[in-house]
mmCIF file of C-alpha atoms in Angstrom:
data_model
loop_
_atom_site.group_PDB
_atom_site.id
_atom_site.type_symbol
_atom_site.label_atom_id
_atom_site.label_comp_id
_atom_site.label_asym_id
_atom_site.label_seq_id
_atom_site.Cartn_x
_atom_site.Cartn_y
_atom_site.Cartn_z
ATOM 1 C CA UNK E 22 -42.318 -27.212 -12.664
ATOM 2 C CA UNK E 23 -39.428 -28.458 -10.416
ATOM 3 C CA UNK E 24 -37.305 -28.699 -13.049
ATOM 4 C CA UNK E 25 -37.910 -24.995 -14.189
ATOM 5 C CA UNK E 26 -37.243 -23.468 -10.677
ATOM 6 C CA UNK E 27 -34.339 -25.557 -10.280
ATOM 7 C CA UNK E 28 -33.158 -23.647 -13.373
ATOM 8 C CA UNK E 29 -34.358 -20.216 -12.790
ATOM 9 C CA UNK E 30 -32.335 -20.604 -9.425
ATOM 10 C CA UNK E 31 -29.094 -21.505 -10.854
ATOM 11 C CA UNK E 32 -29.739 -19.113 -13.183
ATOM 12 C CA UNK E 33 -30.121 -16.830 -10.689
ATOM 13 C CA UNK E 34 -27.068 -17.489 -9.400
ATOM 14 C CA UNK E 35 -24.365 -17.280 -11.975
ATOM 15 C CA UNK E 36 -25.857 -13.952 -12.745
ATOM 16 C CA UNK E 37 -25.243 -12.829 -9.305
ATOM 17 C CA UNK E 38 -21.589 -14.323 -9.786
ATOM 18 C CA UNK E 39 -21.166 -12.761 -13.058
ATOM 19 C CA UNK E 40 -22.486 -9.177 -11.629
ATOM 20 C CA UNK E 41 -20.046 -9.737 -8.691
ATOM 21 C CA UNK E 42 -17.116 -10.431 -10.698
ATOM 22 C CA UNK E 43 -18.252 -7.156 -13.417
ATOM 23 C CA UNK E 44 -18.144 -5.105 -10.240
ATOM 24 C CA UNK E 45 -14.895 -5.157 -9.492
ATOM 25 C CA UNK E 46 -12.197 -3.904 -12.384
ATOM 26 C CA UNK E 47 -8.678 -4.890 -12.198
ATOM 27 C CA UNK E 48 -6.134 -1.738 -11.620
ATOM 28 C CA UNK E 49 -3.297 -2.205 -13.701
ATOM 29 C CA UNK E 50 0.104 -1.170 -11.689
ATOM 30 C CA UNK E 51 2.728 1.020 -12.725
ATOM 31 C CA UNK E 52 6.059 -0.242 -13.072
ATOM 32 C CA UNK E 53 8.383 1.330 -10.617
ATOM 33 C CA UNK E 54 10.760 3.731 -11.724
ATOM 34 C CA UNK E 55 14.400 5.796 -10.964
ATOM 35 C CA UNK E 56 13.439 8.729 -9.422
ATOM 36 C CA UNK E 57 17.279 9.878 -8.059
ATOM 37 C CA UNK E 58 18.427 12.973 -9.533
ATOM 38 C CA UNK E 59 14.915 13.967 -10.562
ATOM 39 C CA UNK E 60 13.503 17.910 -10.075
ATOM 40 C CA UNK E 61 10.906 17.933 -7.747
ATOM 41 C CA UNK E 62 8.640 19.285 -10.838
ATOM 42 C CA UNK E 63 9.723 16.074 -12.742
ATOM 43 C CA UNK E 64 8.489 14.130 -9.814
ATOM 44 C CA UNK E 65 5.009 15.921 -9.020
ATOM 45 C CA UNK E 66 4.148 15.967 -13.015
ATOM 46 C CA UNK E 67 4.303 12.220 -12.829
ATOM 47 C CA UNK E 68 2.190 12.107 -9.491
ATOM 48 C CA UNK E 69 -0.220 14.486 -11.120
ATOM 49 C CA UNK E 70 -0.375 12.165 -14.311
ATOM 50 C CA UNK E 71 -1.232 8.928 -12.445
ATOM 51 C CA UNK E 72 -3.892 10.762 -10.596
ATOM 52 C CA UNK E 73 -5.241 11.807 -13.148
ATOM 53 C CA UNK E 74 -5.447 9.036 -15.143
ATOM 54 C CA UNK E 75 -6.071 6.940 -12.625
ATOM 55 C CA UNK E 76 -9.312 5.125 -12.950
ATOM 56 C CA UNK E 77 -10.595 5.348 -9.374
ATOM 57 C CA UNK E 78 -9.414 8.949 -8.703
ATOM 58 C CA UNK E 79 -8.878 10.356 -12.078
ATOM 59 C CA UNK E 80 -10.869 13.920 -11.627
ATOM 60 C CA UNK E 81 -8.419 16.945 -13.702
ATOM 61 C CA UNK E 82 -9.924 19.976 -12.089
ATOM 62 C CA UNK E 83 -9.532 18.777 -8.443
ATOM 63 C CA UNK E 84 -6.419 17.225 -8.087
ATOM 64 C CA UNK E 85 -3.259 18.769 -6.747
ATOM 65 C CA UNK E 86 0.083 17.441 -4.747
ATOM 66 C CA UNK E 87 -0.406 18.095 -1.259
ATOM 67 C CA UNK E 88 2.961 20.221 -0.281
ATOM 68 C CA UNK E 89 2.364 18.624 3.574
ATOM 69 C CA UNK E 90 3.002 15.347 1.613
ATOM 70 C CA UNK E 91 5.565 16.306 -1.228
ATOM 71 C CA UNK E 92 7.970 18.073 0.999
ATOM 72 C CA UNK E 93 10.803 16.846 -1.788
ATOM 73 C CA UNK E 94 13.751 19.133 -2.684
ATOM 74 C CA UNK E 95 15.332 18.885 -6.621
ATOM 75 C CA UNK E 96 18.155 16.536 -7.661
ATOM 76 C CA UNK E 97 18.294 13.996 -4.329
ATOM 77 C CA UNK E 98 18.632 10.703 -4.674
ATOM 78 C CA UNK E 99 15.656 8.210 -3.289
ATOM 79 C CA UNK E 100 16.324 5.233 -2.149
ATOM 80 C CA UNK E 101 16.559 2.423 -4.267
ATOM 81 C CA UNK E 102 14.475 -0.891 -3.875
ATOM 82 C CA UNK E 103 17.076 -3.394 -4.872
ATOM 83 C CA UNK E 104 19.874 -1.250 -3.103
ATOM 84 C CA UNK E 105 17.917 -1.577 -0.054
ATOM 85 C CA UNK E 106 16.191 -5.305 0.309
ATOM 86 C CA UNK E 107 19.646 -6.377 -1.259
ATOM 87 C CA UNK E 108 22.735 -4.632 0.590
ATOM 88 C CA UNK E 109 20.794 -2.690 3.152
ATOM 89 C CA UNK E 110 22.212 1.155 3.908
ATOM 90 C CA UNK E 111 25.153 0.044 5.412
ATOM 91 C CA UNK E 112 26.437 -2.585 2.663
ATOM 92 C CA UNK E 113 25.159 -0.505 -0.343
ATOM 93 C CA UNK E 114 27.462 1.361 -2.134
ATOM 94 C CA UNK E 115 25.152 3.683 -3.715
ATOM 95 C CA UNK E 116 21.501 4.034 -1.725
ATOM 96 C CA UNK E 117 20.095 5.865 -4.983
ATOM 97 C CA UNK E 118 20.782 3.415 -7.758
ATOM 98 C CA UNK E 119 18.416 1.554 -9.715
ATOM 99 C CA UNK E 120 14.569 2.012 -9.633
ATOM 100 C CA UNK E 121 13.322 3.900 -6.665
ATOM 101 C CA UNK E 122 11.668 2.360 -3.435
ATOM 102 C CA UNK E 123 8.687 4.975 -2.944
ATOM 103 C CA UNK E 124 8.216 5.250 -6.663
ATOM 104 C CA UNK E 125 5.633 2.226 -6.418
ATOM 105 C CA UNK E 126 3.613 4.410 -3.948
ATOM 106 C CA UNK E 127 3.775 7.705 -5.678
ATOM 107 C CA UNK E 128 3.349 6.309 -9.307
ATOM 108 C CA UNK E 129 0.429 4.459 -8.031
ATOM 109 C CA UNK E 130 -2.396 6.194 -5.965
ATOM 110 C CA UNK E 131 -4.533 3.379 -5.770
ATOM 111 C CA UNK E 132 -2.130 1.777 -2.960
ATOM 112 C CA UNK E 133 -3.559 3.754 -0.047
ATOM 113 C CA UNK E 134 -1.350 1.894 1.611
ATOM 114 C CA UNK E 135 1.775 0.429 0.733
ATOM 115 C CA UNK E 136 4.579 -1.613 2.540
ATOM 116 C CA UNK E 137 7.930 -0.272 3.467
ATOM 117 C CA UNK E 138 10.591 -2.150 1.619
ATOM 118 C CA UNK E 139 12.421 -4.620 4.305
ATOM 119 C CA UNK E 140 15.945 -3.596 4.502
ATOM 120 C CA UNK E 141 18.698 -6.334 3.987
ATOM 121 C CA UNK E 142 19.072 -6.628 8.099
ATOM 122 C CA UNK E 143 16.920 -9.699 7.737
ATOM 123 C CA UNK E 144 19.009 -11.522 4.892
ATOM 124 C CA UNK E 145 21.459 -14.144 5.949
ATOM 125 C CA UNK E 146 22.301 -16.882 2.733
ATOM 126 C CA UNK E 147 19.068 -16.795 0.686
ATOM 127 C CA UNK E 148 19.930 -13.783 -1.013
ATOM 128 C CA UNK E 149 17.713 -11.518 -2.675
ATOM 129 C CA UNK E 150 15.050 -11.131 -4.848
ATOM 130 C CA UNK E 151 12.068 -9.202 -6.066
ATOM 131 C CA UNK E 152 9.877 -11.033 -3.805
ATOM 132 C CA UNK E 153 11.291 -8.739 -0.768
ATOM 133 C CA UNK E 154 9.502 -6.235 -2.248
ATOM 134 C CA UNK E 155 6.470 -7.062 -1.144
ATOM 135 C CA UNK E 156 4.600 -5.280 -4.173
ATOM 136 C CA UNK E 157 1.028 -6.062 -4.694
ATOM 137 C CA UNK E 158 0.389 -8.730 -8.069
ATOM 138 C CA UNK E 159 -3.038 -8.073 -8.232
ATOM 139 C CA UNK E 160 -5.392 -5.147 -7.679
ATOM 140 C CA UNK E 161 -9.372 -4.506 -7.865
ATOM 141 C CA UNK E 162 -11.799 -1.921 -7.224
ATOM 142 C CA UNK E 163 -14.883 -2.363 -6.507
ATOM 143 C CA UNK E 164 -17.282 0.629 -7.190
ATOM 144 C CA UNK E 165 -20.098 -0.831 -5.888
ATOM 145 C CA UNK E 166 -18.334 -1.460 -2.224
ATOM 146 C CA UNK E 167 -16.572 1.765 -2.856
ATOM 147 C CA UNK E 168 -13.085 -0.838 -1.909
ATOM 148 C CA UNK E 169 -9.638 -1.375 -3.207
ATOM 149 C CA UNK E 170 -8.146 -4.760 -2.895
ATOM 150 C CA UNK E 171 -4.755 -5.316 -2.911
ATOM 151 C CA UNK E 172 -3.496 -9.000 -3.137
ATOM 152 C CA UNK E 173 0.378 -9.957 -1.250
ATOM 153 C CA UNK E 174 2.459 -12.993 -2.056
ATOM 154 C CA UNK E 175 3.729 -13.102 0.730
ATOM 155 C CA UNK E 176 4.152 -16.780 0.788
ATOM 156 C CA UNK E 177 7.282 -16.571 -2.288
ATOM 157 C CA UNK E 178 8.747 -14.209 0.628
ATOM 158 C CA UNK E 179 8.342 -16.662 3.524
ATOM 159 C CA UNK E 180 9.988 -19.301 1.941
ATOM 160 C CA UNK E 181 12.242 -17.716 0.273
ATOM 161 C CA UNK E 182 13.474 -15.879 3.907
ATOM 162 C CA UNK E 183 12.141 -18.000 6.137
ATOM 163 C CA UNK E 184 11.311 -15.814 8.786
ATOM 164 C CA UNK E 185 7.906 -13.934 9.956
ATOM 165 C CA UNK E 186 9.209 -10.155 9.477
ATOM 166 C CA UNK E 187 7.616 -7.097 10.982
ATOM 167 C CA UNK E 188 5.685 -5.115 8.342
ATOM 168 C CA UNK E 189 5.303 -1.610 8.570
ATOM 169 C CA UNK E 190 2.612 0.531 6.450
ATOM 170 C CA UNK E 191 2.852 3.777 4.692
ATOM 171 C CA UNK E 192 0.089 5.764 4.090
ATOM 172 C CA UNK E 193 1.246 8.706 2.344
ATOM 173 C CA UNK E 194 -1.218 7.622 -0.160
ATOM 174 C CA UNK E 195 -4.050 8.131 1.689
ATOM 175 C CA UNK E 196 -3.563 11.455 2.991
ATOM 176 C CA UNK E 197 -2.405 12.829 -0.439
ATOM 177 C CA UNK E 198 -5.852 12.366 -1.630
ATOM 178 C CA UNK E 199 -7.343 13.735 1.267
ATOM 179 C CA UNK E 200 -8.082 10.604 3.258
ATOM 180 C CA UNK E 201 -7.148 12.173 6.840
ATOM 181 C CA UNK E 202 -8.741 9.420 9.504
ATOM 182 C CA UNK E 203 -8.207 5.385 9.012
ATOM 183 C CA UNK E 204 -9.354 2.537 10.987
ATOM 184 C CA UNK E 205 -8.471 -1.420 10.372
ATOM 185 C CA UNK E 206 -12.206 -2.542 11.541
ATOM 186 C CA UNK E 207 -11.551 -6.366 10.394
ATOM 187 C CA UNK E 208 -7.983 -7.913 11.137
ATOM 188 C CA UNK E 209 -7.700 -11.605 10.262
ATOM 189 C CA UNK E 210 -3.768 -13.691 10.730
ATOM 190 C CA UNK E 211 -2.179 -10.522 11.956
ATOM 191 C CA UNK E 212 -0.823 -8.865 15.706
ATOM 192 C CA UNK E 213 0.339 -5.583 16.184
ATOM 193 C CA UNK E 214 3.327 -4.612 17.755
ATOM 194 C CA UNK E 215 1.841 -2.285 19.901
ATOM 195 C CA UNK E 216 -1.038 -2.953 21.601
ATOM 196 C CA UNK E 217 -2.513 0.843 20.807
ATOM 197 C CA UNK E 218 -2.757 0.672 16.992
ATOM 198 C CA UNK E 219 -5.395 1.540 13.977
ATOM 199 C CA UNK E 220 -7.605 -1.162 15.124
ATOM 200 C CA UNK E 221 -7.872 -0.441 18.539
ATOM 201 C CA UNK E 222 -8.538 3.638 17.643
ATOM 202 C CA UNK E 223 -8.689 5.916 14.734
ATOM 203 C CA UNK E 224 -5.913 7.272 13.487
ATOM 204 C CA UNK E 225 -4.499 10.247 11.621
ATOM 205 C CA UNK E 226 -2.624 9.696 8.389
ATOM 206 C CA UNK E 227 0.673 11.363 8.612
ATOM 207 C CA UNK E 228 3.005 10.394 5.946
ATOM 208 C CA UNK E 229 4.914 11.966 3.673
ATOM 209 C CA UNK E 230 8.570 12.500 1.147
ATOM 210 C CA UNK E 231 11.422 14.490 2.311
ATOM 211 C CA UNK E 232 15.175 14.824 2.551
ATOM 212 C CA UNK E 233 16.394 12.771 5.241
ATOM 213 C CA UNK E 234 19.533 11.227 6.485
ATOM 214 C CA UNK E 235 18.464 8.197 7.870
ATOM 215 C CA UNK E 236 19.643 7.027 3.975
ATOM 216 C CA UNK E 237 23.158 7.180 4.381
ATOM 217 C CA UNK E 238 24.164 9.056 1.374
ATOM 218 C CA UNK E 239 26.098 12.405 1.858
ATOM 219 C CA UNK E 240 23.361 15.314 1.736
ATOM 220 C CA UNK E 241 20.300 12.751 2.225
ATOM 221 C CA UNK E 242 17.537 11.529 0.340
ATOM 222 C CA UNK E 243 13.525 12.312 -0.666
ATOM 223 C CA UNK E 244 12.371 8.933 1.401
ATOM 224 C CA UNK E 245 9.613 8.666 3.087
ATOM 225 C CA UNK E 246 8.693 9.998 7.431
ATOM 226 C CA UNK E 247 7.346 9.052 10.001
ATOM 227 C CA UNK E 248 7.867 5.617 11.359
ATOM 228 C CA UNK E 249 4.295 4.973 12.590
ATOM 229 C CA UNK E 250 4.059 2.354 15.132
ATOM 230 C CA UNK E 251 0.119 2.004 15.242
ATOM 231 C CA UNK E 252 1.129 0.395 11.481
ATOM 232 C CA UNK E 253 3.855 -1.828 12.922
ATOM 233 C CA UNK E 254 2.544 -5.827 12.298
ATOM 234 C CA UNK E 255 3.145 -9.406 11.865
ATOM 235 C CA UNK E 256 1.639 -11.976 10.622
ATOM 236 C CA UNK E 257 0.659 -14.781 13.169
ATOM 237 C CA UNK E 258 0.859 -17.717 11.116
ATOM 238 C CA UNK E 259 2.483 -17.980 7.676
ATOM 239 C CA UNK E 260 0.473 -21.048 6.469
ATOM 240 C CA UNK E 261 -2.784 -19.029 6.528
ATOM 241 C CA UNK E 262 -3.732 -15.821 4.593
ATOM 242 C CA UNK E 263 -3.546 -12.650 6.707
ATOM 243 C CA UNK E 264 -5.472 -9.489 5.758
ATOM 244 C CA UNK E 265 -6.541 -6.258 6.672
ATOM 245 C CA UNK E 266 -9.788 -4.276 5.889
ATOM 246 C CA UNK E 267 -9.121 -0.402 6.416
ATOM 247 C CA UNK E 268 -12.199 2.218 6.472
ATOM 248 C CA UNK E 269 -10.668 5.761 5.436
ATOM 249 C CA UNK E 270 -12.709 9.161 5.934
ATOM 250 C CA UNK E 271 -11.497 12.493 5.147
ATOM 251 C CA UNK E 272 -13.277 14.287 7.833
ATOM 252 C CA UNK E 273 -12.802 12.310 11.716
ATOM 253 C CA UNK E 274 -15.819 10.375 12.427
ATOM 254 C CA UNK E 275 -17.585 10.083 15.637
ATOM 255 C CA UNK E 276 -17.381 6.361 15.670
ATOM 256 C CA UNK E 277 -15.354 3.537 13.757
ATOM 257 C CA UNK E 278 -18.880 2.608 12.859
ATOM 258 C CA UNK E 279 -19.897 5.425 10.775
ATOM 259 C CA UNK E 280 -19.450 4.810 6.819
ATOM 260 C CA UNK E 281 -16.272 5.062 5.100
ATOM 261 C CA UNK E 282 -15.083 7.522 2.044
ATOM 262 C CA UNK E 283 -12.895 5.038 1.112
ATOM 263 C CA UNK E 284 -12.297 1.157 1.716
ATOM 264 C CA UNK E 285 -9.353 -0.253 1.635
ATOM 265 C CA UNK E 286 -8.146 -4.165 1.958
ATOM 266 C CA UNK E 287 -4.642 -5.696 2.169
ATOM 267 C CA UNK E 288 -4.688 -9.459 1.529
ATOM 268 C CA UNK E 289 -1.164 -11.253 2.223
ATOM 269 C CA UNK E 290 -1.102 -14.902 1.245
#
């Protein structure tokens, strides 16, 4: 009789495992791609596609570009992500070439939030690589938690730079797809540069694409505004993960508490 609870009980508990692991579907990423020169119809037809395909928002007669996010203008170039984590804007000699930085974001809707490119600034004689991009490698959803996971390695960055840079969030994403209120409710391995940030109070998503100079390049480029400081971090200690949990609601809540539309985690190790 032992014997047979014994087994009912493990049982019992690789079904739960299995069940947890069935929850939670693996996003595949799109690749990044070179958006300079583009239309801005080029650009929003290829937002609207990975919308609408994708498998967490995918919905064809509700989806639309939010013109407060997609304030792009035709033909401008975007800044490019090995232009920028490899020469910076002051030692590249063409901002726009190559596969573009916010491309990752835009092509991808399932990053609610994503991180902003480091520029060169930081480099001294390690050189660079595709682990400054800081790209997620791995992504789930879970429907039952309603939450998308996004998995760092942030370690292959470390080591390769050696230093504990400031990261700074984007969340263009987010507020695209209607998600107007955030709050970080669980912050493990991480300080804010401010001491007023989205952990301490909810916060309004604000982001979005158009021309600016801060690029460098005669006429400006689409990149991506504002610089938001409440999403200015570091991580404490590089030995340990560091992550983020990050409740989104499209109407303001009365308290931090209150249930999410959306769940978000960002998991650097």
């Amino acid at each position: 009789m032992i014997c047979k609870t014994v087994l009912l009980f493990c049982s019992a508990l690789v079904l739960t495992a299995f069940s947890a692991r069935v929850r939670s579907e693996t996003i595949q990423l799109s690749p990044m791609e070179e958006f300079s020169g583009l239309n801005r119809d080029e650009i929003l037809k290829k937002r609207i596609f990975a919308v609408k395909t994708s498998s967490v928002f995918g919905n064809p007669d509700e989806y639309a570009p939010s013109g407060n996010v997609f304030q792009i203008e035709d033909g401008l170039p975007w800044i490019g992500a090995h232009e920028i984590t490899c020469f910076g804007i002051k030692g590249s000699k063409d901002i726009g070439r190559g596969k573009s930085r916010e491309s990752v974001g835009i092509l991808n809707p399932e990053l609610l939030f994503v991180i902003n490119m480091p520029a060169f600034s930081f480099h001294s004689t390690t050189g660079c690589s595709e682990a400054d991009y800081l790209i997620p490698y791995r992504v789930y959803y879970n429907r039952t938690e309603n939450t998308i996971s996004a998995y760092i390695d942030y370690t292959s960055f470390h080591r390769k730079n050696n230093i504990l840079f400031s990261i700074i969030l984007e969340d263009a994403n987010a507020r695209d797809l209607g998600y107007n209120y955030v709050f970080a409710d669980n912050v493990k391995n991480i300080r804010f540069k401010e001491n007023a940030n989205f952990s301490t109070e909810i916060t309004q998503t604000s982001g979005f694409f158009h021309r600016g100079g801060s690029c460098g390049a005669a006429g400006g480029c689409n990149n991506y505004s504002p610089y938001e400081s409440r999403y200015h971090l570091y991580l404490k200690d590089p030995q340990y993960p560091a992550s983020l949990h990050i409740k989104l609601w499209k109407n303001r809540p009365a308290d931090p508490s209150d249930p999410a539309d959306m769940n978000y985690e960002l998991i650097l190790r």
